[in-house]
PDB file of C-alpha atoms in Angstrom:
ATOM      1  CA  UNK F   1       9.271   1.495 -18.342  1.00  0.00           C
ATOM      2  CA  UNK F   2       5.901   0.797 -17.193  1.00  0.00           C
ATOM      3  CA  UNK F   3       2.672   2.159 -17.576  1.00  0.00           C
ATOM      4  CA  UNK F   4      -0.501   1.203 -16.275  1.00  0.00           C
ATOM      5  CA  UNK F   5      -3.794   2.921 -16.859  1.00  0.00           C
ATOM      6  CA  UNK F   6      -7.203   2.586 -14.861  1.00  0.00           C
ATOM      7  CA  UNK F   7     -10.484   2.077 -15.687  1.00  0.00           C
ATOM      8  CA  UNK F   8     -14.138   1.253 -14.328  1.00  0.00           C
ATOM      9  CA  UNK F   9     -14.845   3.914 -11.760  1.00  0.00           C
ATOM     10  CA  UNK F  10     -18.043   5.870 -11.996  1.00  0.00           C
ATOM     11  CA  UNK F  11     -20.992   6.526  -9.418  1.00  0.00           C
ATOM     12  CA  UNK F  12     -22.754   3.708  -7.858  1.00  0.00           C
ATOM     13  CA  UNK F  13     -25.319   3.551  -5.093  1.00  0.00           C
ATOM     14  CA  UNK F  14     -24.660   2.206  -1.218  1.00  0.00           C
ATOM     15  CA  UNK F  15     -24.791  -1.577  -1.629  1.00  0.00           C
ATOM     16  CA  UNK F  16     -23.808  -1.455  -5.308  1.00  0.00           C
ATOM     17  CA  UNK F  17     -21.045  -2.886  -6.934  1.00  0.00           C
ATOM     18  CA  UNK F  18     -17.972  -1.866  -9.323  1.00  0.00           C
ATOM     19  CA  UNK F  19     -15.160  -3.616 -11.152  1.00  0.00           C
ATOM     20  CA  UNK F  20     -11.969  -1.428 -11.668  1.00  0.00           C
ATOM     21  CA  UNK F  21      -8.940  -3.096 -13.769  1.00  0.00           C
ATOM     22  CA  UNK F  22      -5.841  -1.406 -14.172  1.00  0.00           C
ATOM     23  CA  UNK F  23      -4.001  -2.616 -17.618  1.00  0.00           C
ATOM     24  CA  UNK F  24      -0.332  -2.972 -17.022  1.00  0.00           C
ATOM     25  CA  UNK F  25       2.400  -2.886 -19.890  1.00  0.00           C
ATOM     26  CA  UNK F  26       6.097  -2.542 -20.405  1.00  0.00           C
ATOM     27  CA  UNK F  27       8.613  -4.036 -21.647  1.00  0.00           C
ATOM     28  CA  UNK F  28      10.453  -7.052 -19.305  1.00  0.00           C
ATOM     29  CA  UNK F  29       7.946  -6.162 -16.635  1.00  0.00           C
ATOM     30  CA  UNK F  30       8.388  -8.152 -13.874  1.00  0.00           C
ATOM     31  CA  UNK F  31       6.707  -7.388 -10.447  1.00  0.00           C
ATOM     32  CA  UNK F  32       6.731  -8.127  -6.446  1.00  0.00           C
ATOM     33  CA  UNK F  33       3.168  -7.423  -6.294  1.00  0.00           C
ATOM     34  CA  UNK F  34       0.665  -5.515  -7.503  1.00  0.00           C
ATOM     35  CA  UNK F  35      -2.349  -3.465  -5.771  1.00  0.00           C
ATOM     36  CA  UNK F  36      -4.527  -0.533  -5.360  1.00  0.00           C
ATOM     37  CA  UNK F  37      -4.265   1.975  -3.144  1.00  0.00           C
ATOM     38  CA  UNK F  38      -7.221   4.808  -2.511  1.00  0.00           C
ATOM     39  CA  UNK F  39      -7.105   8.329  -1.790  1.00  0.00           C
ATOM     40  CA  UNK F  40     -10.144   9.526   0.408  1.00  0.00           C
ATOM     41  CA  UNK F  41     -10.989  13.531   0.299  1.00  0.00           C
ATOM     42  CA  UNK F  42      -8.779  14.833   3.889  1.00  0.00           C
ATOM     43  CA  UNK F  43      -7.368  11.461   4.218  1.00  0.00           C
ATOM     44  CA  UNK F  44      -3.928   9.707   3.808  1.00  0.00           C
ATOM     45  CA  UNK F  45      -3.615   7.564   0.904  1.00  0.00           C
ATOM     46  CA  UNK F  46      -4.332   3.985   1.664  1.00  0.00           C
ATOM     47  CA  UNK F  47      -3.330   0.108   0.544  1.00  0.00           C
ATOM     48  CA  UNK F  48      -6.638  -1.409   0.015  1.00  0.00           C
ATOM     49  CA  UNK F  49      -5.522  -4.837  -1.573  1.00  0.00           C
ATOM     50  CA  UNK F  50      -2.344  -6.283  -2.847  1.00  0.00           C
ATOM     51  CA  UNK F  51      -1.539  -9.347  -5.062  1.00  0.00           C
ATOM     52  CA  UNK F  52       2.158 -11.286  -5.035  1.00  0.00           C
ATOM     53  CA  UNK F  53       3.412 -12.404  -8.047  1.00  0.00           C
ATOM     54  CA  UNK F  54       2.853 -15.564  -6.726  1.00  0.00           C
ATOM     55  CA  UNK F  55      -0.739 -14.949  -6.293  1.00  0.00           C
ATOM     56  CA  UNK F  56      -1.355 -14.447  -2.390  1.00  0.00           C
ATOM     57  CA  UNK F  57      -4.176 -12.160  -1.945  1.00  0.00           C
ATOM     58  CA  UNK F  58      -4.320  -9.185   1.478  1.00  0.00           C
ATOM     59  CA  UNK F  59      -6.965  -6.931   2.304  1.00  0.00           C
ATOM     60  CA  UNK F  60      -7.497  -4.338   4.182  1.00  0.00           C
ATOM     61  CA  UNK F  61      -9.697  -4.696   7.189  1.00  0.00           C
ATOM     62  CA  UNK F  62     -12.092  -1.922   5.855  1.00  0.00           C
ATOM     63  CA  UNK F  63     -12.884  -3.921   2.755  1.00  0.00           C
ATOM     64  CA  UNK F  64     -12.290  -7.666   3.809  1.00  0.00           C
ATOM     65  CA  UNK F  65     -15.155 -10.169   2.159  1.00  0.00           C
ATOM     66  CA  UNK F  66     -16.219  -6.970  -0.298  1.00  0.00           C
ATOM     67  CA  UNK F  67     -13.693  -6.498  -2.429  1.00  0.00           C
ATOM     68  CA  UNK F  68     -11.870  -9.293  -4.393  1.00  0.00           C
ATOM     69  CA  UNK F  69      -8.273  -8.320  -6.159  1.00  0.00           C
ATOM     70  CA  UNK F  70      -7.278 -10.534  -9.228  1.00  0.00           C
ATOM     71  CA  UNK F  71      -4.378 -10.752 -11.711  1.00  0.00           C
ATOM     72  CA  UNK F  72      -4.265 -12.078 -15.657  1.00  0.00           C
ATOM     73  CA  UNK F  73      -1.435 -12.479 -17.352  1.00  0.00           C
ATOM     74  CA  UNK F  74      -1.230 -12.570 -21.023  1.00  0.00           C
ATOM     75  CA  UNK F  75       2.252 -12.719 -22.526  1.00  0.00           C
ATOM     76  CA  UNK F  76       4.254  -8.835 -21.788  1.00  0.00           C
ATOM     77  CA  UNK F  77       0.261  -7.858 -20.251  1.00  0.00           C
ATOM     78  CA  UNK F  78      -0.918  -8.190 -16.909  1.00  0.00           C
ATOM     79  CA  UNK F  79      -4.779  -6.397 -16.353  1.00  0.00           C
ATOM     80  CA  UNK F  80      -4.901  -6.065 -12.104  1.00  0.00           C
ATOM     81  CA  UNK F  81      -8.613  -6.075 -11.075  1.00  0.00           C
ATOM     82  CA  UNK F  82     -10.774  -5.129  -8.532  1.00  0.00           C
ATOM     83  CA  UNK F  83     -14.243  -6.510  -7.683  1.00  0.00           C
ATOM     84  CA  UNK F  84     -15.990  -3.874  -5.352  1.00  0.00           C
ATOM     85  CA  UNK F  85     -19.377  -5.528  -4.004  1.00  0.00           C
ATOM     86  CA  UNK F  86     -21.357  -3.767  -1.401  1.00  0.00           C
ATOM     87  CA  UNK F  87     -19.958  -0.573  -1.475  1.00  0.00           C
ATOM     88  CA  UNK F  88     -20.350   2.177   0.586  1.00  0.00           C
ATOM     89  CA  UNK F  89     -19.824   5.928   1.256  1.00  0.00           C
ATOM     90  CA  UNK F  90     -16.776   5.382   3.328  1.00  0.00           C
ATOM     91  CA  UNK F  91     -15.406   3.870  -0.252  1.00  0.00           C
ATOM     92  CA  UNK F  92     -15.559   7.056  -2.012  1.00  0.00           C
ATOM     93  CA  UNK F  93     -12.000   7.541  -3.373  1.00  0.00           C
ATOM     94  CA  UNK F  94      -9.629   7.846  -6.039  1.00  0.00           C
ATOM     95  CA  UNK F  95      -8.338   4.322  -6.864  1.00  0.00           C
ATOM     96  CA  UNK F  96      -4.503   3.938  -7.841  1.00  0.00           C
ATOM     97  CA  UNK F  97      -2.902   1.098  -9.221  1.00  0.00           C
ATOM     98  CA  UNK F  98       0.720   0.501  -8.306  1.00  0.00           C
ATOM     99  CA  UNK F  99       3.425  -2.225  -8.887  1.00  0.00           C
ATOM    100  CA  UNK F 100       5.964  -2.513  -6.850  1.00  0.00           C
ATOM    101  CA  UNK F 101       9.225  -3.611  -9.334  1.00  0.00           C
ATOM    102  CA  UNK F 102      10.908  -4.571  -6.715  1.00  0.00           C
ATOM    103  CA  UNK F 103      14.239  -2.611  -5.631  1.00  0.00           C
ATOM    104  CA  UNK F 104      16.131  -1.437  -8.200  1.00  0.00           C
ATOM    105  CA  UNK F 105      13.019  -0.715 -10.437  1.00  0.00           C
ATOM    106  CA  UNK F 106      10.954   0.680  -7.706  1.00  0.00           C
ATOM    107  CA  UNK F 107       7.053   1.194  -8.112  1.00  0.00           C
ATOM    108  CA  UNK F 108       4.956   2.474 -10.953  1.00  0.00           C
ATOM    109  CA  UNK F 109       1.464   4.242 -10.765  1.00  0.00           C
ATOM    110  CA  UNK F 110      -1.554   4.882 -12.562  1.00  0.00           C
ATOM    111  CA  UNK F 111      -3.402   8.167 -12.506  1.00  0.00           C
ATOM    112  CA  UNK F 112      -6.343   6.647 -10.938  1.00  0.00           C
ATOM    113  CA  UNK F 113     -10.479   6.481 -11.177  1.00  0.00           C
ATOM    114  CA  UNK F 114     -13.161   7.919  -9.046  1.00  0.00           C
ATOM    115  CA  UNK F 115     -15.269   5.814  -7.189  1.00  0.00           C
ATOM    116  CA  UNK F 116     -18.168   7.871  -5.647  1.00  0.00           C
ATOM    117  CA  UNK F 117     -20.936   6.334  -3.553  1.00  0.00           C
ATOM    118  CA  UNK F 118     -24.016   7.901  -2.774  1.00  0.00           C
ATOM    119  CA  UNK F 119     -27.808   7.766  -3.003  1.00  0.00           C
TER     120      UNK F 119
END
């Protein structure tokens, strides 16, 4: 089983900057990938950034050359982070972490954390 808990949301101005990590543990936790998702107020949830296990990086158009995803590993822990730089209203969302485990596992999620910008 594995769990994986957010952390770093909170309220920031337009043009501000956050730094979410989600802390992922288990045991034998292997993933495909690894990204977060966010869930705008009326909107569909949305893939935002995603990480291989081999460590190639996508974005989303919306957020391209903002927001930087990384991974550490450290023995049966993996932290997944997310540097948020310029943000903006638009970005307002709860963030979700998920791993995808791959097919016979399937995915795991976190519970997520508010972002909300506004001046």
């Amino acid at each position: 089983q594995v769990q994986l808990v957010e952390s770093g949301g909170g309220w920031v101005q337009p043009g501000g900057s956050l730094r979410l990590s989600c802390a992922a543990s288990g045991s034998m936790f292997r993933f495909v990938s690894m990204g977060w998702y966010r869930q705008r107020p009326g909107k569909q949830r949305e893939l935002v950034a995603w990480i291989s296990s081999g460590g190639v990086e996508n974005y989303a158009d919306s957020v391209k050359g903002r927001f930087t995803i990384s991974i550490s590993r450290n023995n049966a822990k993996k932290t997944l982070g997310l540097q948020m730089d310029n943000l903006k209203p638009d970005d307002t969302a709860v963030y979700l972490c998920n791993a995808d485990l791959g097919a016979i596992n399937g995915s795991s999620w976190g519970r997520g954390t508010q972002v909300t910008v506004s001046s």
